[in-house]
Coordinates of N, CA and C in Angstrom, one line a residue:
X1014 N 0.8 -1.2 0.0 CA 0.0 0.0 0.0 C 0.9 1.2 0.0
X1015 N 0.6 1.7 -0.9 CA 1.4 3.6 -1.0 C 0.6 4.2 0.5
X1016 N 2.1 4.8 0.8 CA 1.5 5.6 2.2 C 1.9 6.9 2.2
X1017 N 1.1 8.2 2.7 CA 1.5 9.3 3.2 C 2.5 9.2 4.3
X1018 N 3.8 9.9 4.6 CA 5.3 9.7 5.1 C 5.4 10.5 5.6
X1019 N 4.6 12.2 5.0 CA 5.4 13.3 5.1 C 4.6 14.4 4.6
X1020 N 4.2 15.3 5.1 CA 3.6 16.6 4.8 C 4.5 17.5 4.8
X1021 N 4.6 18.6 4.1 CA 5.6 20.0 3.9 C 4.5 21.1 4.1
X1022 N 4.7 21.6 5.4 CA 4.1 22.9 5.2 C 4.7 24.1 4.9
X1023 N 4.2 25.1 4.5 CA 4.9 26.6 4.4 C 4.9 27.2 5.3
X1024 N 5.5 28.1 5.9 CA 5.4 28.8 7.4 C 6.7 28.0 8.8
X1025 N 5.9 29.1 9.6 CA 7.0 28.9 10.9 C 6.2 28.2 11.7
X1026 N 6.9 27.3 12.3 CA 5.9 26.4 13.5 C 5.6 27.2 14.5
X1027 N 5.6 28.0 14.8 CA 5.7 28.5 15.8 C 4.2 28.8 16.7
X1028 N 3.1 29.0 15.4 CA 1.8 29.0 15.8 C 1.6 27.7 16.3
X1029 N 1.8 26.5 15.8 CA 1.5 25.6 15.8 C 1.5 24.7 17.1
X1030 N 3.3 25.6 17.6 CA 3.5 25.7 19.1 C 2.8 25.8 19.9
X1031 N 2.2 26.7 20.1 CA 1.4 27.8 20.5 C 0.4 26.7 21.2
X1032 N -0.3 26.4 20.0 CA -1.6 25.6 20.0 C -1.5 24.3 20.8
X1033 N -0.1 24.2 21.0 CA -0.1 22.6 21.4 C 1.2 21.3 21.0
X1034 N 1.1 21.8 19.7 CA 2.0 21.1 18.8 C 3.4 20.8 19.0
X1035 N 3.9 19.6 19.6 CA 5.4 19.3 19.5 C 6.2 19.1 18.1
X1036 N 7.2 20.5 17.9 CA 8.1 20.2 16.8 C 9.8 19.9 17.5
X1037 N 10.5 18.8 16.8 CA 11.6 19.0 17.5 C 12.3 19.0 15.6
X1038 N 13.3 19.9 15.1 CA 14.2 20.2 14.6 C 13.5 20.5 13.2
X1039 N 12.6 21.4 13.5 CA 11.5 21.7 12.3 C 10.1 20.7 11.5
X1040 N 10.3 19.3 12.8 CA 9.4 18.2 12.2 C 8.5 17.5 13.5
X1041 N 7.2 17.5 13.2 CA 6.1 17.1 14.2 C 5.9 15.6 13.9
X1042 N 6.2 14.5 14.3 CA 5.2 13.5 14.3 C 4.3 13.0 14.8
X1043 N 2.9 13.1 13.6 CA 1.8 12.8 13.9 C 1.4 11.1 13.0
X1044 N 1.7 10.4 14.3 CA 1.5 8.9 13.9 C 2.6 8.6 12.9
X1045 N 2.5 7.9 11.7 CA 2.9 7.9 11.0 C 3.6 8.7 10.2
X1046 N 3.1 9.9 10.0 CA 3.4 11.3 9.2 C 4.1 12.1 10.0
X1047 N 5.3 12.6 9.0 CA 6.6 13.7 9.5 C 5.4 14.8 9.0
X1048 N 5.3 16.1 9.7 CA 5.0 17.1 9.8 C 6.0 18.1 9.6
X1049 N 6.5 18.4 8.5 CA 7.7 19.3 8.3 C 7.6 20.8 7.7
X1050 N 8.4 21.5 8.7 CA 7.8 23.1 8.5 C 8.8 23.6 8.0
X1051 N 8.5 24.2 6.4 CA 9.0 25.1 5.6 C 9.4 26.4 6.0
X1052 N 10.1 26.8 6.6 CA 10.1 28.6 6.8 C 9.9 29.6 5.9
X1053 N 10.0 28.8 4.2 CA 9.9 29.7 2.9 C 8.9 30.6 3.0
X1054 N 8.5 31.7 2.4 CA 7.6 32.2 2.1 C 6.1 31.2 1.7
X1055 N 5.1 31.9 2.2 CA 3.8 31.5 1.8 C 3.1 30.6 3.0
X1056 N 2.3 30.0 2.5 CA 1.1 28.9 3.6 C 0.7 27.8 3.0
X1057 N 0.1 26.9 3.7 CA -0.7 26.1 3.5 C 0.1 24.4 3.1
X1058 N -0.4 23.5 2.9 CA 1.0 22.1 2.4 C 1.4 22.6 1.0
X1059 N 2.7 22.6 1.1 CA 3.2 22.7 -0.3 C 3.3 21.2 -1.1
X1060 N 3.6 19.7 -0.5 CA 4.0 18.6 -0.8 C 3.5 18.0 0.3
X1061 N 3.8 16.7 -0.3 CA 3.1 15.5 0.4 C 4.4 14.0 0.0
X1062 N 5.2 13.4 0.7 CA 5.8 12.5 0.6 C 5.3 11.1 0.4
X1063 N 5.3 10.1 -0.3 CA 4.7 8.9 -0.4 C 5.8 8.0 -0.6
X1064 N 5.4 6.9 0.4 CA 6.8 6.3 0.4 C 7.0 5.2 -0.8
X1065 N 5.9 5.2 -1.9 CA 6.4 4.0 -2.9 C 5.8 5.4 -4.3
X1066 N 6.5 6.3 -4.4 CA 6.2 6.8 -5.8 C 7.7 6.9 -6.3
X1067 N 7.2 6.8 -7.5 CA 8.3 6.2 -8.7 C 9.6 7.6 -8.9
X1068 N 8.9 8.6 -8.6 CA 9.7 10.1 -9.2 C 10.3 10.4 -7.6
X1069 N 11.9 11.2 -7.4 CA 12.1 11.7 -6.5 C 11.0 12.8 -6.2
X1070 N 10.6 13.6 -7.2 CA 10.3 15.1 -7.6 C 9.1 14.5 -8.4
X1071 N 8.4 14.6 -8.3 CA 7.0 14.6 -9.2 C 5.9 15.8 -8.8
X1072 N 4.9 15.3 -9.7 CA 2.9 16.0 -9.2 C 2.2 14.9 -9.5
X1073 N 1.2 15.0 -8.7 CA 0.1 14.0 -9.0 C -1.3 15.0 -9.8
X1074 N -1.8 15.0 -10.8 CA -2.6 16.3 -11.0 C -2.7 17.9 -10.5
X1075 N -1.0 17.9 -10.5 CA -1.0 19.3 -9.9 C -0.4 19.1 -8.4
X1076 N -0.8 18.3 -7.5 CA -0.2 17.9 -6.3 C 1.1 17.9 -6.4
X1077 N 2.2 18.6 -5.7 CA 3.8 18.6 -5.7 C 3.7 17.2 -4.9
X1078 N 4.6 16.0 -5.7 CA 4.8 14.8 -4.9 C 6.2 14.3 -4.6
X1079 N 6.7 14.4 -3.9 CA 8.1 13.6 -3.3 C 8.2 12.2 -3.0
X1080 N 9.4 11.3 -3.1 CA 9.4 10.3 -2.7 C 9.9 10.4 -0.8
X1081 N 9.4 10.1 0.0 CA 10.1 9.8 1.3 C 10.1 8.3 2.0
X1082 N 10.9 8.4 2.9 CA 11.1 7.5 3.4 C 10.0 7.1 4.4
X1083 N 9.8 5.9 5.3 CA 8.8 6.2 6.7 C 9.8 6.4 7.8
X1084 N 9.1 6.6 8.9 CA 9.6 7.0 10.1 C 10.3 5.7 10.4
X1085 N 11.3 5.5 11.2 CA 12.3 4.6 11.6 C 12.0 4.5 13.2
X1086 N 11.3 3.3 14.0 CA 10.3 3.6 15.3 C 11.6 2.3 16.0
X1087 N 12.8 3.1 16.8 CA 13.3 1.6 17.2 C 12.6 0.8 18.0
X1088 N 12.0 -0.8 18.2 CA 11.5 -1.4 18.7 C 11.8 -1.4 20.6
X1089 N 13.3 -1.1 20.8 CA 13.9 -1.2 22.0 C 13.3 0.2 22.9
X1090 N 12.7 1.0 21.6 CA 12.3 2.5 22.8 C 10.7 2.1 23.0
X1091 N 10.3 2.3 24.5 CA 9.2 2.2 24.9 C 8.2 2.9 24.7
X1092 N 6.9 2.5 23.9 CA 5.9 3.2 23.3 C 5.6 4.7 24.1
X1093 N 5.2 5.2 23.5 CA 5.1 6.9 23.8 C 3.5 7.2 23.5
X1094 N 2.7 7.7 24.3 CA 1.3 7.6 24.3 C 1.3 9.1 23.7
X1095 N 0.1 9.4 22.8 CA -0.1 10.1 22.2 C 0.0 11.5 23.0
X1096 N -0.7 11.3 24.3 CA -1.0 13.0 25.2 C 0.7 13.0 25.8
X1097 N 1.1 11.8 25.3 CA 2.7 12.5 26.5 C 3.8 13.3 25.4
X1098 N 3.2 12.7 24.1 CA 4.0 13.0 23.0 C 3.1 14.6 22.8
X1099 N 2.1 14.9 22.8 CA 1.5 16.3 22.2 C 0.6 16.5 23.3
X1100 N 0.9 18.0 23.4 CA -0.5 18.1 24.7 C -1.8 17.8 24.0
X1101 N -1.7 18.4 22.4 CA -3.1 17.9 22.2 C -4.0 16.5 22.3
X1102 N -3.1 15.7 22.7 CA -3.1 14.4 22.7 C -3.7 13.8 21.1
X1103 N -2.9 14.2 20.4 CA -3.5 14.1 19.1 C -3.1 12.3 19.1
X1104 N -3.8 11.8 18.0 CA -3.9 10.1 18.2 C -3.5 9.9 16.7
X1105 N -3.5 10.6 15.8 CA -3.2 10.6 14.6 C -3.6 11.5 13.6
X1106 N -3.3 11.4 12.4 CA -4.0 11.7 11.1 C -5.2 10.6 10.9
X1107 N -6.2 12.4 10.9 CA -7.7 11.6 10.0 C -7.6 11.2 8.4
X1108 N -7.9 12.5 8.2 CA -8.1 12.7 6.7 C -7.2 14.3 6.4
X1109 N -6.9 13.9 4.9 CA -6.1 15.2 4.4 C -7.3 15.9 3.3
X1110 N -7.4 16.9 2.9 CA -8.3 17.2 2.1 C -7.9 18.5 0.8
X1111 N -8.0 17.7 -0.3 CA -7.7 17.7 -1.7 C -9.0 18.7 -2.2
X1112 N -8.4 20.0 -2.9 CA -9.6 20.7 -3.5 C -9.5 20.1 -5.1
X1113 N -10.4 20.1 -5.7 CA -10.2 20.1 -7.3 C -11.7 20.7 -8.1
X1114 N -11.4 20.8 -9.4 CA -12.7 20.8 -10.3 C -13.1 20.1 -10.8
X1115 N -12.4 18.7 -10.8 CA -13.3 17.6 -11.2 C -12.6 16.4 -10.6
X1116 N -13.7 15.7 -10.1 CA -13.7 14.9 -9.1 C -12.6 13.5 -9.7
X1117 N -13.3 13.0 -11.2 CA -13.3 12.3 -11.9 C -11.7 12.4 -12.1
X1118 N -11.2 13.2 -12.7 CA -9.4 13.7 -13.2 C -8.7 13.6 -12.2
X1119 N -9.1 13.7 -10.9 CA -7.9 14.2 -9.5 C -7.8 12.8 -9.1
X1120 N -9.1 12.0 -8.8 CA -9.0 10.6 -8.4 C -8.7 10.0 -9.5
X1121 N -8.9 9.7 -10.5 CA -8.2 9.1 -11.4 C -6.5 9.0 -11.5
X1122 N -6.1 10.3 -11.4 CA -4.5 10.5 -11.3 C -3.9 10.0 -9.9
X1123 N -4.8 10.2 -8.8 CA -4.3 9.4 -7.7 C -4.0 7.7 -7.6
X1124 N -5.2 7.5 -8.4 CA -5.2 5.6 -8.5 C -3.8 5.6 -9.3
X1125 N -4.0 6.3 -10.4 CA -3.0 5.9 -11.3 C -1.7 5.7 -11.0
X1126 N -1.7 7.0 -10.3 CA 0.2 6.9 -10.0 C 0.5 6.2 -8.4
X1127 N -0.7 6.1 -7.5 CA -0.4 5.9 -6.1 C -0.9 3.8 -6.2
X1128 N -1.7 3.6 -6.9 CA -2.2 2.2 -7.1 C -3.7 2.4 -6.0
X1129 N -4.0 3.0 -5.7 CA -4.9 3.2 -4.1 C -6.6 3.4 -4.9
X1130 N -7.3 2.3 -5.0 CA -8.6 3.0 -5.9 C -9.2 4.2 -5.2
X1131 N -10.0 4.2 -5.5 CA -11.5 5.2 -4.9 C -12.3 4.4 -4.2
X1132 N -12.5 4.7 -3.2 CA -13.4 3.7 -2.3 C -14.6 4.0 -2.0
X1133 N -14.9 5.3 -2.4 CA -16.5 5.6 -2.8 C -16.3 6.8 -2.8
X1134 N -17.8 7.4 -3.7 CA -18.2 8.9 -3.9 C -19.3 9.2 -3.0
X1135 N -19.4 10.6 -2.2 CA -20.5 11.1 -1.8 C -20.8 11.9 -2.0
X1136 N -22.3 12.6 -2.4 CA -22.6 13.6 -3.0 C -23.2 14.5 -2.2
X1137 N -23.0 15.5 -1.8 CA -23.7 16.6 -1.0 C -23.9 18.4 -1.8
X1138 N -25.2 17.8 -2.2 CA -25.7 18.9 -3.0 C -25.1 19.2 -3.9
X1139 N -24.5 20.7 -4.2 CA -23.3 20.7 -5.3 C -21.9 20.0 -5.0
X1140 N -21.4 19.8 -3.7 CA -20.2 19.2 -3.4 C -20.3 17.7 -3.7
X1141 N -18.8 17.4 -4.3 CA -18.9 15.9 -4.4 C -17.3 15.4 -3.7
X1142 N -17.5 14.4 -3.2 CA -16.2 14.0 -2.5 C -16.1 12.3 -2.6
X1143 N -14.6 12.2 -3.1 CA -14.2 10.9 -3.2 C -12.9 11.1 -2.2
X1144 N -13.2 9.4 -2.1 CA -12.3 9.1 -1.1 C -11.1 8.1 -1.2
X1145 N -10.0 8.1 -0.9 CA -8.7 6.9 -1.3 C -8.1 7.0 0.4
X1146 N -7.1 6.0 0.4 CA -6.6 5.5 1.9 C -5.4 5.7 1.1
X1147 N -4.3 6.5 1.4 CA -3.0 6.5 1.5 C -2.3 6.0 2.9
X1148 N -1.7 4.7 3.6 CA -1.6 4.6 4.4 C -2.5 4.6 5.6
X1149 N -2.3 5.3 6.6 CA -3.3 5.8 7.7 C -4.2 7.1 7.2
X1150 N -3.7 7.8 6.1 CA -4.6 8.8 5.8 C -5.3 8.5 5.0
X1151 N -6.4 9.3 5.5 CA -7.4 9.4 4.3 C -7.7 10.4 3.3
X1152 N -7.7 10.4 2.3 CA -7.5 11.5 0.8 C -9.0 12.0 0.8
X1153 N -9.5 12.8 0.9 CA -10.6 13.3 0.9 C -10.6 14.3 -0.2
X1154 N -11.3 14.0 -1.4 CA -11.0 15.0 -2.6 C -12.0 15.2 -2.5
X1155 N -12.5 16.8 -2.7 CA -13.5 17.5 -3.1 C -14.2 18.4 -4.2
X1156 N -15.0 18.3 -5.0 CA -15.5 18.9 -6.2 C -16.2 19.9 -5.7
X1157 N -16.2 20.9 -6.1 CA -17.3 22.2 -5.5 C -17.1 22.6 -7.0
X1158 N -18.0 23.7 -7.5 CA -18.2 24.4 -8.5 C -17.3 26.0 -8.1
X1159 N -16.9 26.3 -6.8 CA -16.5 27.2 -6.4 C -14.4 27.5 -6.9
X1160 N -14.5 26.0 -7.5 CA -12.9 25.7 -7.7 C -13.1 25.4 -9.2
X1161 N -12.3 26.6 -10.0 CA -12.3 26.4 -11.3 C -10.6 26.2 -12.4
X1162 N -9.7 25.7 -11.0 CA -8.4 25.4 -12.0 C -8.3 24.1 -12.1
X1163 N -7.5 24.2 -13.4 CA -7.5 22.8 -13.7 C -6.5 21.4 -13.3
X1164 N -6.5 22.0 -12.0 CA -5.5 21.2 -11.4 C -5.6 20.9 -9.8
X1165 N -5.2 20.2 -9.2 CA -6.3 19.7 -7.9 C -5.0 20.8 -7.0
X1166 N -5.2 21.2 -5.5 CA -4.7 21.6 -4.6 C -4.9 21.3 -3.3
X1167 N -4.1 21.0 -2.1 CA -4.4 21.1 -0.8 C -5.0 22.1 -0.4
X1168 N -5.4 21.5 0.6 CA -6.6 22.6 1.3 C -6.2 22.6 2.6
X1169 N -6.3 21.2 3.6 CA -6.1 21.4 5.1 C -5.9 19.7 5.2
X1170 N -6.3 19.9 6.8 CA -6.6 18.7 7.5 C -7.3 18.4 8.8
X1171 N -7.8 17.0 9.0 CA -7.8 16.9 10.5 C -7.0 15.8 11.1
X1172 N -7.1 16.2 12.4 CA -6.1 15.3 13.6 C -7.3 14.3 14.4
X1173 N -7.2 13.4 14.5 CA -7.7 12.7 15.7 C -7.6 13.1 17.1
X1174 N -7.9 13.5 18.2 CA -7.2 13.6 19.2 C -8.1 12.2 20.3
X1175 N -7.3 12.5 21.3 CA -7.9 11.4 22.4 C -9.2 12.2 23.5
X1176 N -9.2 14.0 23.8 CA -10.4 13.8 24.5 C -10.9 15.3 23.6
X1177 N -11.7 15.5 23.1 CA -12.0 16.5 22.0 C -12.2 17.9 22.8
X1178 N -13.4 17.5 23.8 CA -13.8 18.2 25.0 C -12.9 19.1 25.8
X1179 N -11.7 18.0 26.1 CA -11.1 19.0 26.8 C -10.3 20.0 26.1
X1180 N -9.3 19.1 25.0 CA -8.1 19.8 24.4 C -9.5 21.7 23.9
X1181 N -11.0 21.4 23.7 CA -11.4 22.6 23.1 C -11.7 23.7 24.5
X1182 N -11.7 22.7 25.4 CA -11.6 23.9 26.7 C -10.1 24.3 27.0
X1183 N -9.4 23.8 27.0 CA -7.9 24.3 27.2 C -7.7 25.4 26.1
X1184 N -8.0 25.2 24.9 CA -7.5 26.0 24.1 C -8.3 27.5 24.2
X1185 N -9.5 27.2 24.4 CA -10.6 28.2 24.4 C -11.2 28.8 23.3
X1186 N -12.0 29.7 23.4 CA -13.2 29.7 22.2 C -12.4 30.8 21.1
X1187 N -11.6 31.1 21.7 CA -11.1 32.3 20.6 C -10.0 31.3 19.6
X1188 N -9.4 30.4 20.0 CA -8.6 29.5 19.0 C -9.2 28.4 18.6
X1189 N -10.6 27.8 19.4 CA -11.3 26.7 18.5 C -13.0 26.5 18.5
X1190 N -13.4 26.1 17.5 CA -15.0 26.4 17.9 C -15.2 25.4 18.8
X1191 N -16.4 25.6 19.4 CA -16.9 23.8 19.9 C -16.9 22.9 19.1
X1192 N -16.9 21.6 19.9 CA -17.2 21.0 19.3 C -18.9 20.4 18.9
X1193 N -18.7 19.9 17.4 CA -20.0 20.0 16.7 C -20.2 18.6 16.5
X1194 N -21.5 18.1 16.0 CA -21.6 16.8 15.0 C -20.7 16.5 13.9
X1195 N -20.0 15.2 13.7 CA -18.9 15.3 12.3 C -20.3 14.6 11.6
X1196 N -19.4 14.4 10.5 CA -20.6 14.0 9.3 C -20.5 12.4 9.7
X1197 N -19.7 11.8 10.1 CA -19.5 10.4 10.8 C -20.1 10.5 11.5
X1198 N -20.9 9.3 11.8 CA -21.9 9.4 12.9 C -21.4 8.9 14.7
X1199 N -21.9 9.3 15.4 CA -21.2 9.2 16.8 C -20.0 10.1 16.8
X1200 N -19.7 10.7 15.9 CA -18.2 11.7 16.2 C -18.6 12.7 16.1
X1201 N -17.4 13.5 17.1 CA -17.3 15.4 16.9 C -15.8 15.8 16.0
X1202 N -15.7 17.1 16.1 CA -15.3 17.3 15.4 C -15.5 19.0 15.8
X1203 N -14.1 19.9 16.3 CA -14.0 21.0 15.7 C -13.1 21.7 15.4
X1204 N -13.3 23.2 14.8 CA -12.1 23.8 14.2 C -11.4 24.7 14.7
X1205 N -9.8 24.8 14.3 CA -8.9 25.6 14.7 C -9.2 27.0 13.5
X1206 N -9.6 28.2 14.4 CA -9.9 29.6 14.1 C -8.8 30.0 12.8
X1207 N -8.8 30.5 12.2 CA -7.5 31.1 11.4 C -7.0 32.0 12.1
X1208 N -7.6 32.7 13.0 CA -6.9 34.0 13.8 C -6.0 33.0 14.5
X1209 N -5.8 32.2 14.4 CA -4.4 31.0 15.4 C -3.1 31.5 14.5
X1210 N -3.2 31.5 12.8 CA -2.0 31.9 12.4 C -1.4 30.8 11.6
X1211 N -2.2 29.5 11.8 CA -1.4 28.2 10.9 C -1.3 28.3 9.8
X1212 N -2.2 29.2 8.7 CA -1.6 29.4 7.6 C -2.5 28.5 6.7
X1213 N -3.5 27.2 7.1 CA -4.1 26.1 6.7 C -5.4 25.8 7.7
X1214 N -6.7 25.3 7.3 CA -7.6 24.8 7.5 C -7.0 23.6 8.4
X1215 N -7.4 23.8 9.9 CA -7.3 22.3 10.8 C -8.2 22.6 11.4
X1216 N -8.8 20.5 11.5 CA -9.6 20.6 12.3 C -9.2 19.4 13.4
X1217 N -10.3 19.1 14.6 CA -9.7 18.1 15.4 C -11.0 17.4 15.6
X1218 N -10.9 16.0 16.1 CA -12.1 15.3 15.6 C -11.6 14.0 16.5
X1219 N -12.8 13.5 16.9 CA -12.6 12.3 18.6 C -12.4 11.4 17.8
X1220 N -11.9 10.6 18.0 CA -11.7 9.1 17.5 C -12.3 8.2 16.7
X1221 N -12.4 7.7 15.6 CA -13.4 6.7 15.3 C -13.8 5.5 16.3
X1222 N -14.6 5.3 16.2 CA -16.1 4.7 17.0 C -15.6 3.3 16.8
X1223 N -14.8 2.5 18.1 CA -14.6 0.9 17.8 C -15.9 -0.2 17.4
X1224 N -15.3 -0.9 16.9 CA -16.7 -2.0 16.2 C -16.2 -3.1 16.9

């Protein structure tokens, strides 16, 4: 399975500090994914690393794609629980989320070059969203009519954390909304304010619901 390795953001970590977020030497690990912060000019993910694509340097429909490596976890170091590792007690990556203008072209180029199908479409009014598993992430592409280039772009993300509740009272109402209904059923789900400074769309969202 092709896996997400590695996000590149633009900006200084510094907000991200702020909020909660452990960086040590410009890179946050969240689960599986290096969190790596660009100081270049600008915002938002510039790249995305996958650990089995064919090009050092590629795009996927526009998406800047890198080859990376995965994280290297020695077996001899004793597990690290998610709240001791980040105050937010974040538990992982949910979902990453892919803008485009056609639903059809962006997932298509994903399958193609990553091998990962489509695992279904949902339609919500004018919005349409497909979905692929890179690894532990999930690719959430979205069609709106409001996006007219011809080439797909990142947008944002969300994090898992372990207590939703609290991490939104610690942080308080001016850095995150409450939390709300997610579109998953039994889960919440809410957002980090842009007046925070991250530069990108995040949200934080309780755990998926064990079966």
């Amino acid at each position: 399975m092709t896996a997400i390795v590695e996000l590149v953001v633009a900006g200084s970590s510094a907000p991200w500090e702020q909020i909660g977020l452990v960086v040590v030497d410009g890179v946050a690990q969240i689960g599986g994914v290096g969190l790596h912060f660009d100081g270049s000019a600008g915002s938002g993910v510039v790249s995305w690393g996958l650990d089995d694509f064919d090009d050092a340097l590629g795009q996927i429909d526009g998406l800047l794609t890198h080859r990376a490596d995965p994280p290297i976890s020695p077996r001899a170091d004793p597990p690290i629980s998610p709240v001791q590792h980040h105050p937010l007690g974040i538990v992982g990556f949910d979902h990453l989320v892919v803008m485009t203008s056609s639903l059809e072209r962006t997932c298509a180029a994903i399958e193609r070059d990553t091998g990962e199908p489509l695992k279904r479409i949902r339609e919500a009014g004018t919005v349409r969203q497909g979905f692929h598993r890179l690894g532990e992430v999930i690719v959430e592409v979205v069609e709106t009519d409001k996006i007219t280039a011809d080439q797909a772009s990142f947008w944002g993300f969300v994090w898992n954390v372990t207590d939703i509740a609290d991490v939104c009272d610690r942080l308080g109402p001016d850095v995150v909304s409450l939390p709300r209904a997610a579109v998953q059923p039994g889960r919440l789900i809410a957002s980090v304010r842009e007046s925070a400074g991250l530069g990108l769309p995040l949200a934080l969202m309780s755990p998926p619901l064990r079966r």
